[in-house]
Amino acid sequence: MSLVDLIAQADERGLAASGLACLDRCAPLLGGDDEILRPLWGNLTEASDAADWGGILDQIRAKLGEGDGEDDGDDEAVLLARRMLEAAPAERTGAQVRVWADACSVASLQIHRLLDPADDLATLDSRREGRTEDMPPLAAAELRRQITVLEVVAGHGAGGLRRALEVSVEGRRVLRAVVSRRARGRK
């Protein structure tokens, strides 16, 4: 099943996890530590109250809103990551998180394409629809992570959140290494 199909079929928790996972993997661009988004992950569990999502999100935005990342004003990858955070819905409801999850998917794939030294001549839409031949490795890995997050949450509900978080942590480490290498190359 393509990423587009998985997003179309996902429930509210799956959509929120998908958008959050994309944002989490891109957190190194925002200067966030590895735990910055953990409270939002906790808000996706069975024992949580979806009404708390907006308050938690406001706290995270306040911490990341200072521009502590490497945002120099014209870095497209950083700007895309900031837009993902800014676009996160204040309420964790199906319609709002569906739009956000889809936008985060596109933004995260675009960020990974920007940071990958290999050229990708295909459109993001074609990649998200499943046409992955000759896809650059960094973007291909991001696409696989997005699919995995949606599949594990769809298959296991709140029980799949741990695996979704593990997939995000792995992707965050990869992106952090890429960002670090890129920063060293600029010096």
Tab-separated table of C-alpha atoms in Angstrom:
chain	number	residue	atom	x	y	z
A	1	MET	CA	0.000	0.000	0.000
A	2	SER	CA	1.324	3.449	-0.845
A	3	LEU	CA	1.991	6.158	1.718
A	4	VAL	CA	-0.913	8.179	0.311
A	5	ASP	CA	-3.248	5.219	0.823
A	6	LEU	CA	-1.993	4.609	4.365
A	7	ILE	CA	-2.601	8.248	5.315
A	8	ALA	CA	-6.077	8.131	3.760
A	9	GLN	CA	-6.985	5.058	5.839
A	10	ALA	CA	-5.330	6.046	9.124
A	11	ASP	CA	-7.334	6.841	12.234
A	12	GLU	CA	-6.800	9.892	14.452
A	13	ARG	CA	-4.034	8.269	16.537
A	14	GLY	CA	-2.239	6.993	13.435
A	15	LEU	CA	-2.410	10.405	11.785
A	16	ALA	CA	-1.166	12.205	14.895
A	17	ALA	CA	1.663	9.669	15.258
A	18	SER	CA	2.550	10.066	11.591
A	19	GLY	CA	2.755	13.852	11.731
A	20	LEU	CA	4.540	13.783	15.079
A	21	ALA	CA	7.049	11.200	13.836
A	22	CYS	CA	7.903	13.358	10.820
A	23	LEU	CA	8.371	16.380	13.076
A	24	ASP	CA	10.377	14.317	15.569
A	25	ARG	CA	12.792	13.106	12.893
A	26	CYS	CA	13.327	16.717	11.793
A	27	ALA	CA	13.758	18.114	15.343
A	28	PRO	CA	17.560	18.387	14.941
A	29	LEU	CA	16.931	21.220	12.463
A	30	LEU	CA	15.032	23.089	15.158
A	31	GLY	CA	17.696	22.711	17.822
A	32	GLY	CA	15.496	20.446	19.908
A	33	ASP	CA	16.941	17.789	22.155
A	34	ASP	CA	15.942	14.169	21.796
A	35	GLU	CA	13.204	14.448	24.426
A	36	ILE	CA	11.555	17.700	23.278
A	37	LEU	CA	8.562	15.983	21.655
A	38	ARG	CA	8.233	13.126	24.169
A	39	PRO	CA	5.212	14.740	25.935
A	40	LEU	CA	3.271	14.731	22.646
A	41	TRP	CA	4.111	11.059	22.144
A	42	GLY	CA	2.788	10.435	25.659
A	43	ASN	CA	-0.426	12.201	24.700
A	44	LEU	CA	-1.128	9.491	22.094
A	45	THR	CA	-1.413	6.665	24.634
A	46	GLU	CA	-4.709	5.148	25.766
A	47	ALA	CA	-4.398	6.735	29.215
A	48	SER	CA	-3.948	10.256	27.867
A	49	ASP	CA	-6.499	12.994	27.306
A	50	ALA	CA	-6.551	14.300	23.735
A	51	ALA	CA	-7.667	17.671	25.118
A	52	ASP	CA	-4.172	18.124	26.621
A	53	TRP	CA	-2.530	18.061	23.168
A	54	GLY	CA	-2.831	21.832	22.563
A	55	GLY	CA	-1.313	22.832	25.904
A	56	ILE	CA	1.603	20.452	25.452
A	57	LEU	CA	2.113	21.743	21.925
A	58	ASP	CA	2.203	25.351	23.162
A	59	GLN	CA	4.921	24.472	25.686
A	60	ILE	CA	7.025	22.801	22.990
A	61	ARG	CA	6.565	25.708	20.599
A	62	ALA	CA	7.707	28.091	23.336
A	63	LYS	CA	10.863	26.022	23.848
A	64	LEU	CA	11.622	25.691	20.132
A	65	GLY	CA	10.283	29.061	19.033
A	66	GLU	CA	13.420	30.904	19.986
A	67	GLY	CA	15.221	29.795	16.836
A	68	ASP	CA	17.797	27.730	18.709
A	69	GLY	CA	18.375	25.615	15.610
A	70	GLU	CA	20.602	26.509	12.748
A	71	ASP	CA	17.930	28.692	11.172
A	72	ASP	CA	19.817	31.392	9.355
A	73	GLY	CA	16.681	32.775	7.760
A	74	ASP	CA	17.163	31.233	4.353
A	75	ASP	CA	17.758	27.542	5.057
A	76	GLU	CA	14.851	25.830	3.322
A	77	ALA	CA	15.117	22.610	5.363
A	78	VAL	CA	14.936	24.541	8.649
A	79	LEU	CA	12.037	26.640	7.385
A	80	LEU	CA	10.115	23.492	6.388
A	81	ALA	CA	10.704	21.967	9.828
A	82	ARG	CA	9.505	25.188	11.514
A	83	ARG	CA	6.368	25.148	9.358
A	84	MET	CA	5.631	21.580	10.454
A	85	LEU	CA	5.740	22.686	14.082
A	86	GLU	CA	3.703	25.837	13.435
A	87	ALA	CA	1.068	23.915	11.479
A	88	ALA	CA	0.460	21.331	14.212
A	89	PRO	CA	-3.225	21.555	15.136
A	90	ALA	CA	-4.211	22.854	18.558
A	91	GLU	CA	-6.796	20.086	18.794
A	92	ARG	CA	-6.029	16.447	18.116
A	93	THR	CA	-9.077	15.727	15.997
A	94	GLY	CA	-9.293	13.551	12.897
A	95	ALA	CA	-9.821	16.221	10.244
A	96	GLN	CA	-7.157	18.549	11.624
A	97	VAL	CA	-4.508	15.886	12.155
A	98	ARG	CA	-5.196	14.400	8.710
A	99	VAL	CA	-4.252	17.673	7.004
A	100	TRP	CA	-1.238	18.094	9.303
A	101	ALA	CA	-0.001	14.500	8.843
A	102	ASP	CA	-0.195	14.809	5.078
A	103	ALA	CA	1.642	18.161	5.100
A	104	CYS	CA	4.291	16.786	7.481
A	105	SER	CA	4.824	13.797	5.217
A	106	VAL	CA	5.493	16.044	2.233
A	107	ALA	CA	7.666	18.475	4.223
A	108	SER	CA	9.752	15.734	5.812
A	109	LEU	CA	10.366	14.035	2.485
A	110	GLN	CA	11.320	17.381	0.973
A	111	ILE	CA	13.726	18.052	3.864
A	112	HIS	CA	15.375	14.675	3.336
A	113	ARG	CA	15.644	15.355	-0.395
A	114	LEU	CA	17.232	18.748	0.276
A	115	LEU	CA	19.798	17.181	2.603
A	116	ASP	CA	20.583	14.244	0.315
A	117	PRO	CA	23.432	15.000	-2.072
A	118	ALA	CA	21.893	12.751	-4.750
A	119	ASP	CA	19.455	14.313	-7.191
A	120	ASP	CA	15.903	13.056	-7.326
A	121	LEU	CA	14.110	14.028	-10.507
A	122	ALA	CA	10.792	12.404	-9.610
A	123	THR	CA	7.993	14.356	-7.956
A	124	LEU	CA	7.239	13.915	-4.271
A	125	ASP	CA	3.695	12.883	-5.199
A	126	SER	CA	4.981	10.015	-7.317
A	127	ARG	CA	7.274	8.896	-4.500
A	128	ARG	CA	4.442	8.988	-1.959
A	129	GLU	CA	2.270	6.981	-4.374
A	130	GLY	CA	4.842	4.199	-4.448
A	131	ARG	CA	7.135	4.882	-7.409
A	132	THR	CA	10.458	4.562	-5.611
A	133	GLU	CA	12.880	3.357	-8.278
A	134	ASP	CA	16.181	5.288	-8.252
A	135	MET	CA	15.144	7.207	-5.150
A	136	PRO	CA	18.069	8.774	-3.247
A	137	PRO	CA	18.910	6.795	-0.080
A	138	LEU	CA	18.159	9.436	2.564
A	139	ALA	CA	14.722	10.208	1.132
A	140	ALA	CA	14.009	6.502	0.492
A	141	ALA	CA	14.747	5.706	4.138
A	142	GLU	CA	12.430	8.534	5.236
A	143	LEU	CA	9.658	7.186	3.020
A	144	ARG	CA	10.104	3.701	4.556
A	145	ARG	CA	9.979	5.178	8.064
A	146	GLN	CA	6.749	7.041	7.301
A	147	ILE	CA	5.147	3.857	5.980
A	148	THR	CA	6.361	1.829	8.975
A	149	VAL	CA	4.926	4.321	11.491
A	150	LEU	CA	1.518	4.243	9.831
A	151	GLU	CA	1.536	0.432	9.527
A	152	VAL	CA	2.529	-0.275	13.143
A	153	VAL	CA	-0.008	2.152	14.591
A	154	ALA	CA	-2.728	0.846	12.257
A	155	GLY	CA	-1.875	-2.743	13.172
A	156	HIS	CA	-1.370	-2.305	16.912
A	157	GLY	CA	-3.109	0.942	17.930
A	158	ALA	CA	-1.607	2.537	21.022
A	159	GLY	CA	0.518	-0.621	21.384
A	160	GLY	CA	2.352	0.327	18.190
A	161	LEU	CA	3.457	3.705	19.547
A	162	ARG	CA	6.653	2.316	21.073
A	163	ARG	CA	7.756	0.919	17.699
A	164	ALA	CA	6.729	4.157	15.948
A	165	LEU	CA	8.857	6.110	18.410
A	166	GLU	CA	11.807	3.740	17.853
A	167	VAL	CA	11.537	4.323	14.099
A	168	SER	CA	11.521	8.076	14.705
A	169	VAL	CA	14.522	7.946	17.030
A	170	GLU	CA	16.471	6.037	14.391
A	171	GLY	CA	15.538	8.593	11.737
A	172	ARG	CA	16.362	11.501	14.043
A	173	ARG	CA	19.858	10.089	14.630
A	174	VAL	CA	20.416	9.793	10.900
A	175	LEU	CA	19.222	13.339	10.260
A	176	ARG	CA	21.283	14.701	13.163
A	177	ALA	CA	24.403	13.123	11.601
A	178	VAL	CA	23.552	14.625	8.207
A	179	VAL	CA	22.962	18.072	9.744
A	180	SER	CA	26.232	17.825	11.671
A	181	ARG	CA	28.158	16.828	8.525
A	182	ARG	CA	26.550	19.668	6.612
A	183	ALA	CA	27.461	22.184	9.335
A	184	ARG	CA	31.084	20.998	9.290
A	185	GLY	CA	31.139	21.395	5.507
A	186	ARG	CA	30.026	25.028	5.791
A	187	LYS	CA	32.932	25.973	8.045
